PDB file of C-alpha atoms in Angstrom:
ATOM      1  CA  MET J 108     195.637 103.730  11.358  1.00 56.00           C
ATOM      2  CA  SER J 109     194.040 105.355  14.443  1.00 59.00           C
ATOM      3  CA  LYS J 110     193.275 103.659  17.760  1.00 59.00           C
ATOM      4  CA  ARG J 111     189.832 104.225  18.549  1.00 55.00           C
ATOM      5  CA  THR J 112     189.569 105.767  22.497  1.00 56.00           C
ATOM      6  CA  LYS J 113     187.112 104.259  24.966  1.00 54.00           C
ATOM      7  CA  SER J 114     184.620 105.977  25.307  1.00 53.00           C
ATOM      8  CA  ARG J 115     183.525 106.322  22.082  1.00 53.00           C
ATOM      9  CA  PHE J 116     181.835 103.210  20.658  1.00 53.00           C
ATOM     10  CA  LEU J 117     180.787 102.548  17.550  1.00 53.00           C
ATOM     11  CA  PHE J 118     177.265 103.309  16.870  1.00 52.00           C
ATOM     12  CA  SER J 119     178.633 107.147  19.195  1.00 52.00           C
ATOM     13  CA  ASP J 120     178.048 109.475  16.399  1.00 54.00           C
ATOM     14  CA  ARG J 121     174.933 107.447  14.658  1.00 59.00           C
ATOM     15  CA  TRP J 122     171.433 107.814  15.579  1.00 62.00           C
ATOM     16  CA  LEU J 123     172.089 105.142  18.103  1.00 70.00           C
ATOM     17  CA  ASP J 124     172.139 107.278  21.444  1.00 74.00           C
ATOM     18  CA  ARG J 125     173.589 103.995  24.185  1.00 77.00           C
ATOM     19  CA  HIS J 126     173.118 106.293  26.773  1.00 80.00           C
ATOM     20  CA  ALA J 127     169.037 106.763  25.931  1.00 81.00           C
ATOM     21  CA  ILE J 128     168.464 104.000  25.488  1.00 82.00           C
ATOM     22  CA  VAL J 129     169.566 102.707  28.842  1.00 82.00           C
ATOM     23  CA  ARG J 130     167.993 105.600  30.744  1.00 84.00           C
ATOM     24  CA  ASN J 131     164.726 104.709  28.715  1.00 86.00           C
ATOM     25  CA  MET J 132     164.970 100.566  29.945  1.00 88.00           C
ATOM     26  CA  GLU J 133     166.151 101.360  33.253  1.00 87.00           C
ATOM     27  CA  ALA J 134     163.234 103.646  33.710  1.00 88.00           C
ATOM     28  CA  PHE J 135     161.248 100.609  32.474  1.00 91.00           C
ATOM     29  CA  GLN J 136     162.217  98.525  34.623  1.00 89.00           C
ATOM     30  CA  ASP J 137     161.401 100.460  37.286  1.00 89.00           C
ATOM     31  CA  LEU J 138     158.334 101.277  36.144  1.00 92.00           C
ATOM     32  CA  LEU J 139     157.744  97.001  36.107  1.00 92.00           C
ATOM     33  CA  VAL J 140     159.089  96.863  39.414  1.00 91.00           C
ATOM     34  CA  ILE J 141     156.665  99.385  40.811  1.00 93.00           C
ATOM     35  CA  VAL J 142     154.077  97.508  38.936  1.00 94.00           C
ATOM     36  CA  LEU J 143     154.991  93.920  40.591  1.00 93.00           C
ATOM     37  CA  CYS J 144     154.798  96.133  44.678  1.00 92.00           C
ATOM     38  CA  LEU J 145     151.557  96.996  43.241  1.00 94.00           C
ATOM     39  CA  ALA J 146     150.579  93.150  42.494  1.00 95.00           C
ATOM     40  CA  LEU J 147     152.581  92.265  46.004  1.00 93.00           C
ATOM     41  CA  PHE J 148     150.848  94.558  47.929  1.00 93.00           C
ATOM     42  CA  ALA J 149     147.490  93.699  46.420  1.00 95.00           C
ATOM     43  CA  VAL J 150     148.184  89.769  47.218  1.00 93.00           C
ATOM     44  CA  MET J 151     149.336  90.758  51.030  1.00 93.00           C
ATOM     45  CA  LEU J 152     145.888  92.244  51.575  1.00 93.00           C
ATOM     46  CA  ILE J 153     143.675  89.718  50.112  1.00 94.00           C
ATOM     47  CA  GLN J 154     146.067  87.297  52.055  1.00 91.00           C
ATOM     48  CA  LEU J 155     144.655  88.929  55.161  1.00 92.00           C
ATOM     49  CA  TRP J 156     141.636  88.743  54.575  1.00 92.00           C
ATOM     50  CA  GLY J 157     142.013  85.040  54.120  1.00 89.00           C
ATOM     51  CA  ILE J 158     143.481  84.988  57.452  1.00 88.00           C
ATOM     52  CA  PHE J 159     140.653  87.278  58.460  1.00 89.00           C
ATOM     53  CA  ILE J 160     138.202  84.523  57.042  1.00 88.00           C
ATOM     54  CA  ALA J 161     140.260  81.624  58.262  1.00 85.00           C
ATOM     55  CA  ILE J 162     140.568  83.067  62.215  1.00 85.00           C
ATOM     56  CA  THR J 163     136.406  83.722  62.434  1.00 86.00           C
ATOM     57  CA  GLN J 164     135.614  79.749  61.133  1.00 85.00           C
ATOM     58  CA  ALA J 165     137.310  77.159  62.599  1.00 77.00           C
ATOM     59  CA  LEU J 166     140.620  77.009  63.393  1.00 78.00           C
ATOM     60  CA  ASP J 167     142.878  75.076  62.011  1.00 79.00           C
ATOM     61  CA  TYR J 168     146.322  76.036  63.120  1.00 80.00           C
ATOM     62  CA  LYS J 169     148.148  74.736  60.669  1.00 79.00           C
ATOM     63  CA  HIS J 170     146.430  76.925  58.058  1.00 81.00           C
ATOM     64  CA  ILE J 171     146.762  79.322  59.820  1.00 84.00           C
ATOM     65  CA  THR J 172     150.523  79.040  60.401  1.00 83.00           C
ATOM     66  CA  ALA J 173     151.257  78.355  56.672  1.00 83.00           C
ATOM     67  CA  LYS J 174     148.848  81.697  55.626  1.00 86.00           C
ATOM     68  CA  ILE J 175     150.762  84.122  58.501  1.00 87.00           C
ATOM     69  CA  LEU J 176     153.792  82.423  57.417  1.00 86.00           C
ATOM     70  CA  PHE J 177     152.595  83.474  53.196  1.00 88.00           C
ATOM     71  CA  ILE J 178     152.277  86.518  54.018  1.00 90.00           C
ATOM     72  CA  LEU J 179     156.148  86.941  55.671  1.00 87.00           C
ATOM     73  CA  ILE J 180     157.300  85.994  52.627  1.00 88.00           C
ATOM     74  CA  LEU J 181     155.804  88.347  50.795  1.00 90.00           C
ATOM     75  CA  VAL J 182     156.830  90.769  53.241  1.00 89.00           C
ATOM     76  CA  GLU J 183     160.105  90.156  52.669  1.00 86.00           C
ATOM     77  CA  LEU J 184     159.847  90.300  48.814  1.00 89.00           C
ATOM     78  CA  PHE J 185     157.945  93.488  48.763  1.00 90.00           C
ATOM     79  CA  ARG J 186     161.040  94.903  50.873  1.00 87.00           C
ATOM     80  CA  LEU J 187     163.487  93.224  47.988  1.00 87.00           C
ATOM     81  CA  LEU J 188     161.283  94.967  45.093  1.00 88.00           C
ATOM     82  CA  MET J 189     162.163  97.993  47.733  1.00 88.00           C
ATOM     83  CA  VAL J 190     166.027  98.045  47.775  1.00 85.00           C
ATOM     84  CA  TYR J 191     165.619  97.271  44.564  1.00 86.00           C
ATOM     85  CA  LEU J 192     164.334 100.789  43.187  1.00 87.00           C
ATOM     86  CA  GLN J 193     167.028 102.418  45.557  1.00 86.00           C
ATOM     87  CA  GLU J 194     169.304 100.696  45.148  1.00 83.00           C
ATOM     88  CA  HIS J 195     169.229  98.868  41.136  1.00 81.00           C
ATOM     89  CA  SER J 196     170.472  95.948  42.766  1.00 80.00           C
ATOM     90  CA  ILE J 197     169.200  93.503  44.555  1.00 79.00           C
ATOM     91  CA  ALA J 198     170.085  92.370  48.246  1.00 78.00           C
ATOM     92  CA  VAL J 199     171.885  88.936  48.626  1.00 82.00           C
ATOM     93  CA  GLY J 200     170.921  88.957  52.073  1.00 83.00           C
ATOM     94  CA  VAL J 201     167.414  89.682  51.700  1.00 81.00           C
ATOM     95  CA  ALA J 202     166.556  86.941  49.053  1.00 85.00           C
ATOM     96  CA  VAL J 203     168.453  84.535  51.709  1.00 88.00           C
ATOM     97  CA  GLU J 204     166.103  85.112  54.409  1.00 86.00           C
ATOM     98  CA  VAL J 205     163.027  85.348  52.045  1.00 86.00           C
ATOM     99  CA  THR J 206     164.133  81.226  51.123  1.00 88.00           C
ATOM    100  CA  ILE J 207     165.534  80.422  54.228  1.00 88.00           C
ATOM    101  CA  VAL J 208     161.710  81.694  55.144  1.00 85.00           C
ATOM    102  CA  SER J 209     159.940  80.055  52.089  1.00 87.00           C
ATOM    103  CA  VAL J 210     161.590  76.210  53.364  1.00 88.00           C
ATOM    104  CA  LEU J 211     160.792  76.932  56.566  1.00 85.00           C
ATOM    105  CA  ARG J 212     157.130  77.213  55.954  1.00 84.00           C
ATOM    106  CA  GLU J 213     157.303  73.999  53.519  1.00 84.00           C
ATOM    107  CA  ILE J 214     158.184  72.154  56.972  1.00 84.00           C
ATOM    108  CA  VAL J 215     155.434  73.820  58.456  1.00 81.00           C
ATOM    109  CA  VAL J 216     152.767  72.784  56.159  1.00 80.00           C
ATOM    110  CA  HIS J 217     153.568  69.202  55.629  1.00 79.00           C
ATOM    111  CA  GLY J 218     154.871  68.878  59.159  1.00 77.00           C
ATOM    112  CA  VAL J 219     157.923  67.289  60.445  1.00 74.00           C
ATOM    113  CA  LEU J 220     156.896  64.059  60.710  1.00 78.00           C
ATOM    114  CA  GLU J 221     155.772  63.488  56.995  1.00 83.00           C
ATOM    115  CA  ILE J 222     158.640  64.887  55.248  1.00 83.00           C
ATOM    116  CA  SER J 223     161.061  61.750  54.721  1.00 86.00           C
ATOM    117  CA  ALA J 224     164.792  61.401  55.915  1.00 87.00           C
ATOM    118  CA  ILE J 225     166.427  62.369  52.554  1.00 92.00           C
ATOM    119  CA  GLN J 226     164.320  65.173  51.973  1.00 88.00           C
ATOM    120  CA  THR J 227     165.198  65.710  56.026  1.00 88.00           C
ATOM    121  CA  ALA J 228     169.047  65.900  55.229  1.00 91.00           C
ATOM    122  CA  ALA J 229     168.638  67.800  52.263  1.00 91.00           C
ATOM    123  CA  ILE J 230     167.063  70.192  53.674  1.00 90.00           C
ATOM    124  CA  CYS J 231     169.006  70.551  56.302  1.00 91.00           C
ATOM    125  CA  GLY J 232     172.058  70.671  54.146  1.00 94.00           C
ATOM    126  CA  LEU J 233     170.259  73.678  52.265  1.00 92.00           C
ATOM    127  CA  LEU J 234     169.566  75.594  55.274  1.00 92.00           C
ATOM    128  CA  LEU J 235     173.306  75.750  56.219  1.00 94.00           C
ATOM    129  CA  ILE J 236     174.291  76.388  53.407  1.00 93.00           C
ATOM    130  CA  LEU J 237     171.857  78.867  53.101  1.00 91.00           C
ATOM    131  CA  GLY J 238     172.537  80.436  57.047  1.00 91.00           C
ATOM    132  CA  SER J 239     176.830  80.023  56.257  1.00 91.00           C
ATOM    133  CA  LEU J 240     175.252  82.425  52.779  1.00 89.00           C
ATOM    134  CA  LEU J 241     173.745  85.151  55.279  1.00 87.00           C
ATOM    135  CA  ILE J 242     176.730  84.566  57.487  1.00 89.00           C
ATOM    136  CA  VAL J 243     178.908  85.973  54.460  1.00 87.00           C
ATOM    137  CA  CYS J 244     177.430  88.489  53.121  1.00 82.00           C
ATOM    138  CA  ALA J 245     176.338  89.849  56.868  1.00 81.00           C
ATOM    139  CA  LYS J 246     180.027  90.161  57.449  1.00 82.00           C
ATOM    140  CA  THR J 247     181.312  91.527  54.119  1.00 81.00           C
ATOM    141  CA  PRO J 248     180.402  95.178  53.257  1.00 73.00           C
ATOM    142  CA  HIS J 249     178.428  95.670  50.238  1.00 64.00           C
ATOM    143  CA  MET J 250     179.590  96.027  46.579  1.00 53.00           C
ATOM    144  CA  ASP J 251     177.250  98.850  45.269  1.00 49.00           C
ATOM    145  CA  CYS J 252     177.680 101.083  48.569  1.00 58.00           C
ATOM    146  CA  ILE J 253     181.987 101.046  47.708  1.00 52.00           C
ATOM    147  CA  SER J 254     181.294 101.441  44.061  1.00 48.00           C
ATOM    148  CA  ALA J 255     179.016 104.732  44.894  1.00 49.00           C
ATOM    149  CA  ASN J 256     181.320 105.844  47.043  1.00 51.00           C
ATOM    150  CA  THR J 257     178.688 107.601  49.130  1.00 52.00           C
ATOM    151  CA  LYS J 258     178.958 109.379  52.205  1.00 55.00           C
ATOM    152  CA  PHE J 259     176.504 106.821  54.395  1.00 56.00           C
ATOM    153  CA  CYS J 260     179.298 103.726  53.117  1.00 59.00           C
ATOM    154  CA  PRO J 261     181.170 103.058  56.626  1.00 56.00           C
ATOM    155  CA  ILE J 262     184.079 101.635  54.473  1.00 53.00           C
ATOM    156  CA  VAL J 263     184.065 105.056  52.071  1.00 49.00           C
ATOM    157  CA  VAL J 264     183.577 106.842  55.521  1.00 49.00           C
ATOM    158  CA  GLN J 265     186.916 105.147  57.658  1.00 56.00           C
ATOM    159  CA  GLY J 266     189.193 106.152  54.111  1.00 56.00           C
ATOM    160  CA  ARG J 267     188.361 109.490  53.378  1.00 59.00           C
ATOM    161  CA  ARG J 268     188.684 109.568  57.567  1.00 61.00           C
ATOM    162  CA  GLN J 269     191.962 108.094  56.845  1.00 59.00           C
ATOM    163  CA  GLN J 270     193.141 109.991  53.722  1.00 62.00           C
ATOM    164  CA  GLU J 271     192.186 113.640  56.247  1.00 62.00           C
ATOM    165  CA  SER J 272     194.376 112.106  59.071  1.00 61.00           C
ATOM    166  CA  ASP J 273     196.812 111.655  56.609  1.00 61.00           C
ATOM    167  CA  PHE J 274     196.777 114.385  54.951  1.00 58.00           C
ATOM    168  CA  ASP J 275     196.821 116.459  58.474  1.00 58.00           C
ATOM    169  CA  PHE J 276     199.175 115.214  58.675  1.00 58.00           C
ATOM    170  CA  GLN J 277     201.437 116.132  56.277  1.00 61.00           C
ATOM    171  CA  TYR J 278     199.811 119.691  55.958  1.00 57.00           C
ATOM    172  CA  SER J 279     201.395 120.029  59.946  1.00 60.00           C
ATOM    173  CA  HIS J 280     204.661 118.473  59.143  1.00 57.00           C
ATOM    174  CA  SER J 281     205.278 120.736  56.437  1.00 62.00           C
ATOM    175  CA  CYS J 282     204.420 123.885  58.088  1.00 59.00           C
ATOM    176  CA  GLU J 283     207.139 121.916  61.132  1.00 63.00           C
ATOM    177  CA  GLU J 284     210.082 122.157  58.515  1.00 64.00           C
ATOM    178  CA  LYS J 285     208.716 125.962  57.358  1.00 63.00           C
ATOM    179  CA  GLN J 286     208.904 127.412  60.931  1.00 65.00           C
ATOM    180  CA  SER J 287     212.366 125.494  61.653  1.00 63.00           C
ATOM    181  CA  LEU J 288     213.874 126.659  58.326  1.00 63.00           C
ATOM    182  CA  GLY J 289     212.364 129.822  59.012  1.00 58.00           C
TER     183      GLY J 289
END
């Protein structure tokens, strides 16, 4: 009984082409993200118009600040979608930043004095966890960067430089041996 090779899948020789399906699904997913980006941009424009109207009328600083923070959240979400379109992965650091800004917006909207002590403790714990996650994300290399093996990844570039210097050392060492023998 022959063993099936790794590259052969159940439907590889049939009418169902796995690579074409994956390629089409990725294209459809990109189209959905583009539609989400356009909708998000439209919501941002509507919110900007709302801020302009709120400023021209009676000044309710709490309301205007909440709208401005909401636009900042929308901008961060837009940036998250752009990163997804470029890299086809979610940037955890950007998602954590959006969450932190969202929590702070809710604190500004509801007011610090109106929040109970238990909610304040929960919010502080959440912000500490999100902050530590943000630090961890900043300190660890991006996995897509490593797996993509591109020249823009600092880890890959450092590894290539080390390999090149090792190769240069081996080459110069072998040349010295040949010269001493000759």
